[in-house]
Short mmCIF file of C-alpha atoms and ligand atoms in Angstrom, two decimals:
data_model
loop_
_atom_site.label_atom_id
_atom_site.label_comp_id
_atom_site.label_asym_id
_atom_site.label_seq_id
_atom_site.Cartn_x
_atom_site.Cartn_y
_atom_site.Cartn_z
CA MET A 217 33.83 17.26 54.98
CA GLN A 218 35.61 17.53 51.77
CA LYS A 219 33.92 20.12 49.25
CA ILE A 220 34.36 18.06 46.82
CA THR A 221 33.14 14.83 48.87
CA LEU A 222 29.93 17.50 49.21
CA TYR A 223 29.18 18.12 45.09
CA THR A 224 30.61 14.16 44.59
CA ILE A 225 27.46 13.22 46.54
CA LEU A 226 25.24 16.27 45.45
CA GLY A 227 25.74 14.93 41.84
CA GLY A 228 24.99 12.42 42.69
CA PHE A 229 22.01 12.56 43.19
CA LEU A 230 20.96 14.31 40.71
CA ILE A 231 21.69 12.48 38.67
CA ILE A 232 19.28 9.80 40.04
CA ALA A 233 16.98 12.39 40.59
CA PHE A 234 17.00 13.65 36.80
CA SER A 235 17.44 9.96 35.34
CA GLY A 236 14.40 9.47 38.29
CA CYS A 237 12.33 11.74 36.07
CA GLN A 238 13.62 10.58 32.53
CA SER A 239 12.32 7.53 32.92
CA ASN A 240 8.97 8.74 33.35
CA ALA A 241 9.14 10.90 30.21
CA PRO A 242 7.18 9.07 26.96
CA LYS A 243 9.52 7.32 24.85
CA LYS A 244 9.53 9.94 22.02
CA ILE A 245 8.70 7.71 18.07
CA PRO A 246 10.33 7.92 16.00
CA SER A 247 8.86 8.59 12.57
CA LEU A 248 9.41 5.31 9.65
CA LYS A 249 9.67 8.66 7.23
CA ASN A 250 12.67 10.04 8.89
CA LEU A 251 13.47 6.66 10.02
CA PHE A 252 14.40 5.74 5.87
CA LYS A 253 14.47 9.46 5.40
CA ASN A 254 17.58 8.31 2.27
CA ASP A 255 16.75 5.16 1.85
CA PHE A 256 12.36 5.14 0.39
CA LYS A 257 9.48 6.69 0.51
CA VAL A 258 6.91 5.82 3.22
CA GLY A 259 3.00 6.00 2.80
CA ALA A 260 0.30 4.43 4.29
CA ALA A 261 -3.26 3.78 2.11
CA ILE A 262 -5.28 6.45 3.50
CA ASN A 263 -9.83 6.50 3.68
CA GLU A 264 -12.74 8.57 3.34
CA ARG A 265 -13.21 9.05 6.98
CA GLN A 266 -9.63 10.15 7.42
CA LEU A 267 -10.14 12.20 4.79
CA TYR A 268 -13.60 14.31 6.49
CA GLY A 269 -11.86 14.27 10.02
CA LYS A 270 -13.27 11.75 11.81
CA GLU A 271 -10.58 9.63 12.39
CA PRO A 272 -8.06 12.62 13.87
CA GLY A 273 -6.28 11.05 15.63
CA ALA A 274 -5.33 8.65 12.15
CA VAL A 275 -4.95 12.27 10.38
CA LYS A 276 -1.73 13.52 12.80
CA LEU A 277 -0.01 10.04 12.40
CA VAL A 278 0.03 10.63 8.69
CA GLN A 279 1.92 13.08 9.09
CA LYS A 280 4.27 12.26 11.49
CA GLN A 281 5.59 9.29 10.37
CA PHE A 282 4.60 9.38 6.38
CA ASN A 283 5.33 11.49 2.92
CA THR A 284 3.43 9.32 0.98
CA ILE A 285 -0.43 8.90 0.86
CA SER A 286 -2.70 5.89 -1.11
CA PRO A 287 -5.97 6.51 -1.95
CA GLU A 288 -8.15 3.71 -0.38
CA ASN A 289 -10.32 2.91 -2.62
CA VAL A 290 -11.45 7.00 -3.03
CA LEU A 291 -10.46 7.27 -7.01
CA LYS A 292 -11.42 4.18 -7.83
CA TRP A 293 -13.51 4.18 -10.74
CA ALA A 294 -16.47 3.08 -8.97
CA PRO A 295 -17.12 6.00 -7.04
CA ILE A 296 -16.00 9.30 -8.94
CA ASN A 297 -18.33 8.32 -12.39
CA PRO A 298 -20.98 5.37 -11.23
CA LYS A 299 -23.66 6.30 -13.63
CA PRO A 300 -22.81 7.22 -16.96
CA ASP A 301 -24.53 10.91 -15.74
CA SER A 302 -23.15 11.17 -12.63
CA LEU A 303 -19.26 12.57 -11.59
CA ASN A 304 -18.33 13.02 -8.05
CA PHE A 305 -15.04 14.10 -7.76
CA GLY A 306 -15.75 15.13 -3.69
CA PRO A 307 -13.19 13.07 -1.87
CA ALA A 308 -10.51 12.24 -4.61
CA ASP A 309 -10.20 15.64 -4.69
CA ARG A 310 -10.64 16.01 -0.75
CA TYR A 311 -7.69 13.54 -0.80
CA VAL A 312 -5.19 15.70 -3.65
CA LYS A 313 -5.69 18.53 -1.10
CA PHE A 314 -4.89 16.80 2.60
CA GLY A 315 -2.22 15.00 0.55
CA VAL A 316 -0.40 18.76 -1.13
CA LYS A 317 -0.95 20.95 2.07
CA ASN A 318 1.24 17.71 3.87
CA HIS A 319 3.51 17.85 1.12
CA MET A 320 2.92 14.46 0.64
CA TRP A 321 3.81 11.76 -3.11
CA ILE A 322 0.17 12.19 -3.41
CA ILE A 323 -0.20 8.52 -5.55
CA GLY A 324 -3.06 8.11 -7.31
CA HIS A 325 -4.89 4.02 -7.07
CA ASN A 326 -6.34 3.66 -9.74
CA LEU A 327 -6.91 3.92 -12.46
CA VAL A 328 -8.08 0.55 -15.01
CA TRP A 329 -9.38 -2.23 -13.46
CA HIS A 330 -11.16 -4.72 -12.88
CA LYS A 331 -13.00 -4.22 -9.79
CA GLN A 332 -14.68 -1.55 -8.14
CA VAL A 333 -15.33 -0.15 -12.07
CA PRO A 334 -18.64 0.68 -13.01
CA GLN A 335 -20.37 -2.06 -14.68
CA TRP A 336 -22.60 0.16 -16.74
CA ILE A 337 -18.77 1.14 -18.99
CA PHE A 338 -19.22 -2.16 -20.49
CA GLN A 339 -22.65 -1.94 -21.91
CA ASN A 340 -24.70 -0.19 -24.43
CA LYS A 341 -28.10 1.21 -23.16
CA ASP A 342 -29.73 -1.64 -23.14
CA GLY A 343 -27.86 -3.99 -21.17
CA SER A 344 -25.48 -5.46 -24.13
CA LEU A 345 -22.20 -5.94 -24.43
CA VAL A 346 -20.30 -1.78 -25.61
CA ASP A 347 -17.75 -3.03 -28.42
CA ARG A 348 -15.01 -2.65 -28.53
CA GLN A 349 -14.01 0.99 -29.90
CA THR A 350 -16.84 2.53 -27.52
CA LEU A 351 -14.10 0.13 -24.83
CA ILE A 352 -11.56 1.91 -25.53
CA LYS A 353 -13.06 5.80 -25.55
CA ARG A 354 -14.65 4.90 -22.20
CA MET A 355 -11.51 4.12 -21.50
CA GLN A 356 -9.51 6.75 -22.15
CA GLN A 357 -11.71 9.63 -21.30
CA HIS A 358 -11.46 8.32 -18.19
CA ILE A 359 -8.68 8.20 -18.00
CA TYR A 360 -7.06 11.70 -19.71
CA ARG A 361 -10.38 13.18 -17.57
CA GLU A 362 -9.01 12.00 -14.33
CA ALA A 363 -5.39 11.44 -14.59
CA GLY A 364 -6.31 14.98 -16.17
CA ARG A 365 -7.40 16.50 -13.38
CA TYR A 366 -4.79 16.59 -11.42
CA LYS A 367 -1.38 17.51 -13.72
CA GLY A 368 1.36 18.33 -11.77
CA LYS A 369 -0.71 17.37 -8.12
CA ILE A 370 -0.79 13.29 -8.09
CA ASP A 371 3.03 11.50 -8.74
CA GLY A 372 2.36 8.94 -9.76
CA TRP A 373 -0.80 6.36 -11.28
CA ASP A 374 -1.64 2.96 -10.60
CA VAL A 375 -2.59 3.04 -14.46
CA VAL A 376 -3.28 -0.68 -14.52
CA ASN A 377 -3.90 -3.02 -11.42
CA GLU A 378 -3.91 -6.71 -11.24
CA ALA A 379 -4.20 -7.65 -15.10
CA ILE A 380 -2.53 -10.58 -14.69
CA ASN A 381 -3.71 -14.09 -13.36
CA ASP A 382 -1.85 -16.31 -10.63
CA LYS A 383 -1.65 -19.11 -13.50
CA GLY A 384 0.83 -15.66 -14.84
CA LYS A 385 -2.08 -15.66 -17.91
CA LEU A 386 -3.87 -12.81 -18.56
CA ARG A 387 -6.71 -12.14 -16.13
CA GLN A 388 -10.27 -12.84 -18.36
CA SER A 389 -11.29 -9.22 -17.50
CA LYS A 390 -14.13 -7.39 -19.67
CA TRP A 391 -10.65 -5.10 -20.93
CA LEU A 392 -9.12 -8.23 -22.43
CA LYS A 393 -12.83 -10.22 -23.55
CA ILE A 394 -13.82 -6.65 -25.23
CA ILE A 395 -10.65 -5.14 -26.27
CA GLY A 396 -8.08 -7.55 -26.29
CA LYS A 397 -4.60 -7.71 -24.66
CA LYS A 398 -3.03 -3.80 -25.99
CA TYR A 399 -5.51 -2.83 -23.46
CA ILE A 400 -2.80 -2.34 -21.70
CA PRO A 401 -0.63 0.02 -24.31
CA MET A 402 -3.76 1.86 -24.77
CA ALA A 403 -3.90 3.25 -20.58
CA PHE A 404 -0.33 3.65 -20.61
CA LYS A 405 -0.38 5.64 -23.90
CA ALA A 406 -3.35 7.69 -21.95
CA ALA A 407 -1.84 7.66 -19.23
CA ALA A 408 1.04 8.92 -20.23
CA LYS A 409 -0.51 12.16 -22.05
CA ALA A 410 -3.01 12.80 -19.86
CA ALA A 411 -0.25 13.53 -17.06
CA PRO A 412 2.65 13.93 -19.04
CA LYS A 413 4.80 14.07 -14.95
CA ALA A 414 3.96 11.57 -13.26
CA GLU A 415 5.01 7.89 -12.86
CA LEU A 416 3.50 5.60 -14.26
CA TYR A 417 3.10 1.17 -12.58
CA TYR A 418 1.59 -1.38 -12.80
CA ASN A 419 0.84 -2.55 -9.80
CA ASP A 420 -0.15 -6.29 -8.68
CA TYR A 421 0.15 -8.86 -5.79
CA ASP A 422 1.12 -12.25 -5.17
CA LEU A 423 4.35 -11.09 -7.19
CA TYR A 424 6.85 -13.06 -5.76
CA LYS A 425 5.25 -15.68 -7.46
CA PRO A 426 7.74 -17.38 -10.06
CA ALA A 427 5.10 -17.02 -13.47
CA LYS A 428 3.35 -13.55 -12.49
CA ARG A 429 6.69 -12.62 -12.25
CA LYS A 430 7.80 -13.26 -15.17
CA ARG A 431 5.16 -12.36 -16.88
CA VAL A 432 5.08 -9.32 -14.69
CA VAL A 433 8.64 -8.61 -17.24
CA GLN A 434 7.52 -8.92 -20.52
CA LEU A 435 4.17 -6.73 -20.04
CA VAL A 436 6.85 -4.43 -18.86
CA ARG A 437 9.18 -5.20 -22.14
CA ASN A 438 6.23 -5.22 -24.33
CA LEU A 439 5.46 -1.30 -23.24
CA GLN A 440 9.00 -0.98 -23.49
CA LYS A 441 9.71 -2.28 -27.03
CA LYS A 442 7.06 0.16 -28.26
CA GLY A 443 8.54 2.98 -26.42
CA ILE A 444 5.40 2.85 -24.21
CA ARG A 445 6.38 4.62 -20.69
CA ILE A 446 6.22 2.45 -18.02
CA ASP A 447 8.56 4.13 -15.41
CA GLY A 448 7.58 1.54 -11.81
CA ILE A 449 5.98 -1.24 -11.00
CA GLY A 450 4.35 -2.08 -7.12
CA MET A 451 4.45 -5.69 -4.88
CA GLN A 452 1.08 -4.88 -3.63
CA GLY A 453 2.59 -6.71 -0.39
CA HIS A 454 -0.44 -8.45 1.17
CA TRP A 455 1.01 -10.93 2.84
CA SER A 456 1.09 -13.35 5.81
CA LEU A 457 3.32 -14.21 8.83
CA LYS A 458 4.89 -17.04 6.45
CA LYS A 459 3.94 -16.06 3.90
CA PRO A 460 6.09 -15.88 0.99
CA ASP A 461 8.99 -17.01 0.96
CA LEU A 462 10.74 -13.42 0.97
CA LYS A 463 13.90 -15.40 -1.11
CA GLN A 464 10.90 -14.95 -4.04
CA VAL A 465 11.01 -11.60 -3.10
CA GLN A 466 13.77 -10.49 -3.29
CA LYS A 467 14.13 -12.39 -6.79
CA SER A 468 11.10 -10.57 -7.94
CA ILE A 469 12.62 -7.08 -6.99
CA ASN A 470 15.84 -8.07 -8.66
CA ALA A 471 13.51 -9.12 -12.09
CA PHE A 472 11.67 -5.73 -12.39
CA SER A 473 14.80 -4.17 -11.08
CA LYS A 474 16.79 -5.78 -13.76
CA LEU A 475 14.39 -3.88 -16.17
CA GLY A 476 15.28 0.01 -15.73
CA VAL A 477 11.68 1.02 -13.40
CA LYS A 478 11.03 1.71 -9.59
CA VAL A 479 10.10 -0.93 -7.08
CA MET A 480 7.85 0.13 -4.86
CA ILE A 481 5.82 -2.51 -1.86
CA SER A 482 2.08 -0.94 -2.90
CA GLU A 483 0.25 -1.87 -0.71
CA LEU A 484 1.91 -3.11 2.86
CA ASP A 485 0.11 -5.76 5.59
CA ILE A 486 -0.13 -8.67 7.48
CA LYS A 487 -2.37 -11.43 8.28
CA ILE A 488 -2.11 -13.48 11.25
CA LEU A 489 -4.53 -15.60 10.38
CA ASN A 490 -4.34 -17.95 7.77
CA PRO A 491 -7.70 -18.93 4.86
CA GLY A 492 -7.19 -21.89 5.91
CA TYR A 493 -8.78 -20.90 9.55
CA PHE A 494 -11.59 -19.11 8.16
CA ALA A 495 -11.71 -22.28 5.82
CA ASN A 496 -11.67 -24.30 8.87
CA LYS A 497 -15.89 -24.57 9.93
CA ASP A 498 -15.47 -26.06 13.12
CA SER A 499 -12.83 -23.48 14.39
CA THR A 500 -15.04 -20.33 12.75
CA THR A 501 -17.75 -21.82 15.25
CA ASN A 502 -16.04 -21.94 18.38
CA ASN A 503 -13.85 -18.86 18.13
CA PRO A 504 -14.72 -16.86 15.69
CA ASP A 505 -12.56 -13.91 16.30
CA PRO A 506 -9.45 -14.99 18.34
CA TYR A 507 -7.62 -12.64 19.07
CA LYS A 508 -11.08 -9.58 19.58
CA ASN A 509 -8.74 -8.95 22.75
CA GLY A 510 -5.68 -8.72 21.65
CA LEU A 511 -3.23 -10.99 20.70
CA PRO A 512 -0.36 -13.05 22.99
CA ASP A 513 2.51 -12.36 22.79
CA SER A 514 3.29 -15.76 20.72
CA VAL A 515 1.74 -13.95 18.09
CA GLN A 516 2.67 -10.94 18.84
CA THR A 517 6.45 -11.80 18.75
CA GLN A 518 5.66 -13.55 15.17
CA LEU A 519 4.53 -10.75 13.65
CA THR A 520 6.82 -8.40 14.52
CA ASN A 521 9.75 -10.64 13.67
CA ARG A 522 8.06 -10.78 10.67
CA TYR A 523 7.81 -7.43 10.10
CA VAL A 524 11.44 -7.53 11.47
CA SER A 525 12.77 -9.56 8.47
CA ILE A 526 9.90 -7.74 5.70
CA PHE A 527 11.51 -4.15 6.92
CA LYS A 528 15.82 -6.27 6.77
CA LEU A 529 15.04 -6.90 3.27
CA LEU A 530 13.83 -4.22 2.16
CA TYR A 531 16.64 -1.61 3.05
CA LYS A 532 18.92 -4.32 1.84
CA ASN A 533 17.59 -3.36 -1.10
CA ARG A 534 17.79 0.10 -1.08
CA ASN A 535 18.81 0.88 -3.77
CA LYS A 536 16.54 -0.56 -5.79
CA ILE A 537 13.00 0.26 -3.93
CA SER A 538 11.27 3.56 -3.97
CA ARG A 539 8.46 3.38 -1.86
CA VAL A 540 7.19 0.88 1.27
CA THR A 541 3.27 1.85 1.50
CA PHE A 542 1.16 0.56 4.32
CA TRP A 543 -2.42 -0.70 3.02
CA GLY A 544 -3.46 1.08 5.65
CA VAL A 545 -3.22 4.01 8.69
CA ASN A 546 -3.51 1.32 12.10
CA ASN A 547 -4.87 -1.99 12.50
CA GLY A 548 -8.18 -0.59 12.54
CA ASP A 549 -7.70 1.08 9.61
CA SER A 550 -7.27 -2.12 7.57
CA TRP A 551 -9.15 -3.75 5.36
CA LEU A 552 -8.54 -7.01 7.07
CA ASN A 553 -10.81 -6.62 9.18
CA TYR A 554 -13.75 -7.47 7.07
CA ARG A 555 -12.08 -10.33 5.37
CA PRO A 556 -12.54 -13.51 4.42
CA LYS A 557 -15.57 -13.21 7.57
CA LYS A 558 -15.05 -9.96 10.48
CA HIS A 559 -12.68 -10.75 12.63
CA THR A 560 -9.88 -8.69 14.40
CA ALA A 561 -6.45 -7.97 12.47
CA TYR A 562 -3.66 -6.60 13.16
CA PRO A 563 -2.26 -6.41 10.10
CA LEU A 564 -0.66 -2.87 10.51
CA LEU A 565 2.80 -1.25 12.42
CA PHE A 566 0.06 1.35 14.83
CA ASN A 567 -2.36 -0.76 16.71
CA ARG A 568 -6.32 0.94 17.21
CA LYS A 569 -5.21 3.82 19.00
CA ASN A 570 -2.89 4.84 16.41
CA GLN A 571 0.24 4.33 18.98
CA PRO A 572 3.39 2.47 18.52
CA THR A 573 3.01 -1.73 18.19
CA PRO A 574 5.40 -3.97 18.86
CA ALA A 575 6.77 -4.95 15.84
CA PHE A 576 7.28 -0.35 15.22
CA TRP A 577 9.58 -1.09 18.12
CA GLY A 578 10.44 -4.63 16.31
CA VAL A 579 11.21 -3.05 13.05
CA VAL A 580 13.28 0.49 13.86
CA HIS A 581 14.81 -1.26 16.53
CA ALA A 582 16.81 -3.97 13.86
CA ILE A 583 16.90 -0.39 11.57
CA LYS A 584 19.11 2.15 13.76
CA LYS A 585 21.20 -1.04 14.46
CA MET A 586 21.38 -1.97 10.24
CA LYS A 587 22.60 0.91 9.97
CA ARG A 588 24.97 1.36 12.58
CA GLN A 589 26.80 -1.76 11.21
CA ASN A 590 26.02 -0.49 8.37
CA LYS A 591 25.08 -2.71 6.36
O1 G3I B 896 -18.69 3.06 -0.49
C1 G3I B 896 -19.67 1.63 -1.10
C2 G3I B 896 -21.18 1.45 0.57
O2 G3I B 896 -21.73 3.63 0.22
C3 G3I B 896 -21.56 1.31 1.86
O3 G3I B 896 -22.04 1.06 2.35
C4 G3I B 896 -20.52 -0.22 1.61
C5 G3I B 896 -21.33 -1.52 1.80
O4 G3I B 896 -21.89 -2.26 1.27
O5 G3I B 896 -19.36 -0.78 0.83
C6 G3I B 896 -18.66 0.86 0.22
O6 G3I B 896 -18.18 -0.09 -0.70
C7 G3I B 896 -17.14 -0.36 0.56
C8 G3I B 896 -15.79 -0.14 -0.81
O7 G3I B 896 -14.44 -1.14 0.12
C9 G3I B 896 -14.82 1.50 0.30
O8 G3I B 896 -15.69 1.35 1.91
C10 G3I B 896 -16.99 -1.74 -1.44
O9 G3I B 896 -17.56 -3.16 0.04
C11 G3I B 896 -16.02 -2.50 -0.66
O10 G3I B 896 -15.51 -3.74 -0.41
C12 G3I B 896 -14.27 -1.99 -0.54
O11 G3I B 896 -12.88 -2.86 -0.65
C13 G3I B 896 -12.35 -2.44 -0.81
C14 G3I B 896 -11.64 -3.80 -2.15
O12 G3I B 896 -10.29 -2.61 -2.81
C15 G3I B 896 -12.34 -3.49 -2.83
O13 G3I B 896 -12.09 -4.59 -3.10
C16 G3I B 896 -11.12 -2.35 0.30
O14 G3I B 896 -11.84 -0.83 1.54
C17 G3I B 896 -9.67 -2.18 0.07
O15 G3I B 896 -8.54 -1.93 1.14
C18 G3I B 896 -9.54 -2.76 -1.32
O16 G3I B 896 -8.49 -2.21 -1.81
C19 G3I B 896 -7.19 -3.02 -2.40
C20 G3I B 896 -6.81 -2.14 -3.26
O17 G3I B 896 -7.13 -1.26 -3.81
C21 G3I B 896 -5.90 -2.70 -5.22
N1 G3I B 896 -4.90 -3.78 -4.20
C22 G3I B 896 -5.78 -4.91 -2.97
C23 G3I B 896 -6.72 -4.41 -2.11
C24 G3I B 896 -7.08 -5.33 -0.67
O18 G3I B 896 -7.93 -5.62 -1.78
#
């Protein structure tokens, strides 16, 4: 038999054998931080369990997939300073240390908010409402103490969170009622003094809504007119399968970017069950947790398509967007498992075993295709 023929047959066997083993080789999972390394940072909010080593799988996923982290709760005012004479920076220090050790772009969240803030700061010892000067001093002291503590370590602060209501007016929080609207510039001024190298952000939800968009533009312009530094706007991104219309998101990205500030998607997750489901007594009694055993293919496909559309939009706006942060690491971590009622949620790109979901692969394939086509 001709030697050539023999080699050809042998070679054919080797190729079949090799490709056979290949097909059993575990699929290499790309990292989101590498996929978007020339576009924007990609991160996740991490929780106290992960910081204290109770979720090693999730921590490994953070290290592999992300180059920025946000603190889900540990840097909020209430857990740090629950009472006038009690300060607990333990979990916050652990968060910052984790970020430094893993060379992450570290977000501080948040300095001034109407939620998870200890009520004692709005009160005198006798429980009566505190006066304007005292509250200003308490706010400034908190910002100097917390942002100052992590000077040179935290790279970007959510200085003021959710100060605008759904109608595009300033939220009637105790901050506004006691200090007045100047609490916002005061907070940014104090943060700039405490952490001169950190980027300073205004962070809020539903900023795709025209009324909120307009009011945020006004807020930023007011700060800029006063010469007070603001470096970016965090559009939280707590979205659902159908809402918002991505055209509205595009309009807000354009409007905010025109202000000369960075635009970030700071808390991305996708609700599958809309609020109406939980408001409907029949559905919640008949089926309080419809997806406890997993998502039907039809719903998974909707979720994958939604995430693909969102990331195509974000990729197209990569020159305006500096960061995209998921609000949680894996589906089991998400706050949405408890909101508005306890149920099994699937809002993120990694499942409860820290494995990529079909939505993750959908995003990866779609973006790789766009990159190949130089879109
Ligand atoms: O730490 C206490 C614990 O001691 C207690 O046993 C337990 C039971 O009541 O509560 C624990 O506090 C919970 C806290 O999360 C820490 O887990 C609070 O009840 C719970 O309300 C709080 O929820 C957080 C929520 O903000 C508070 O508004 C969510 O985890 C967090 O994901 C969510 O994050 C916010 C952003 O900061 C701002 N943008 C909206 C986003 C979603 O609401």
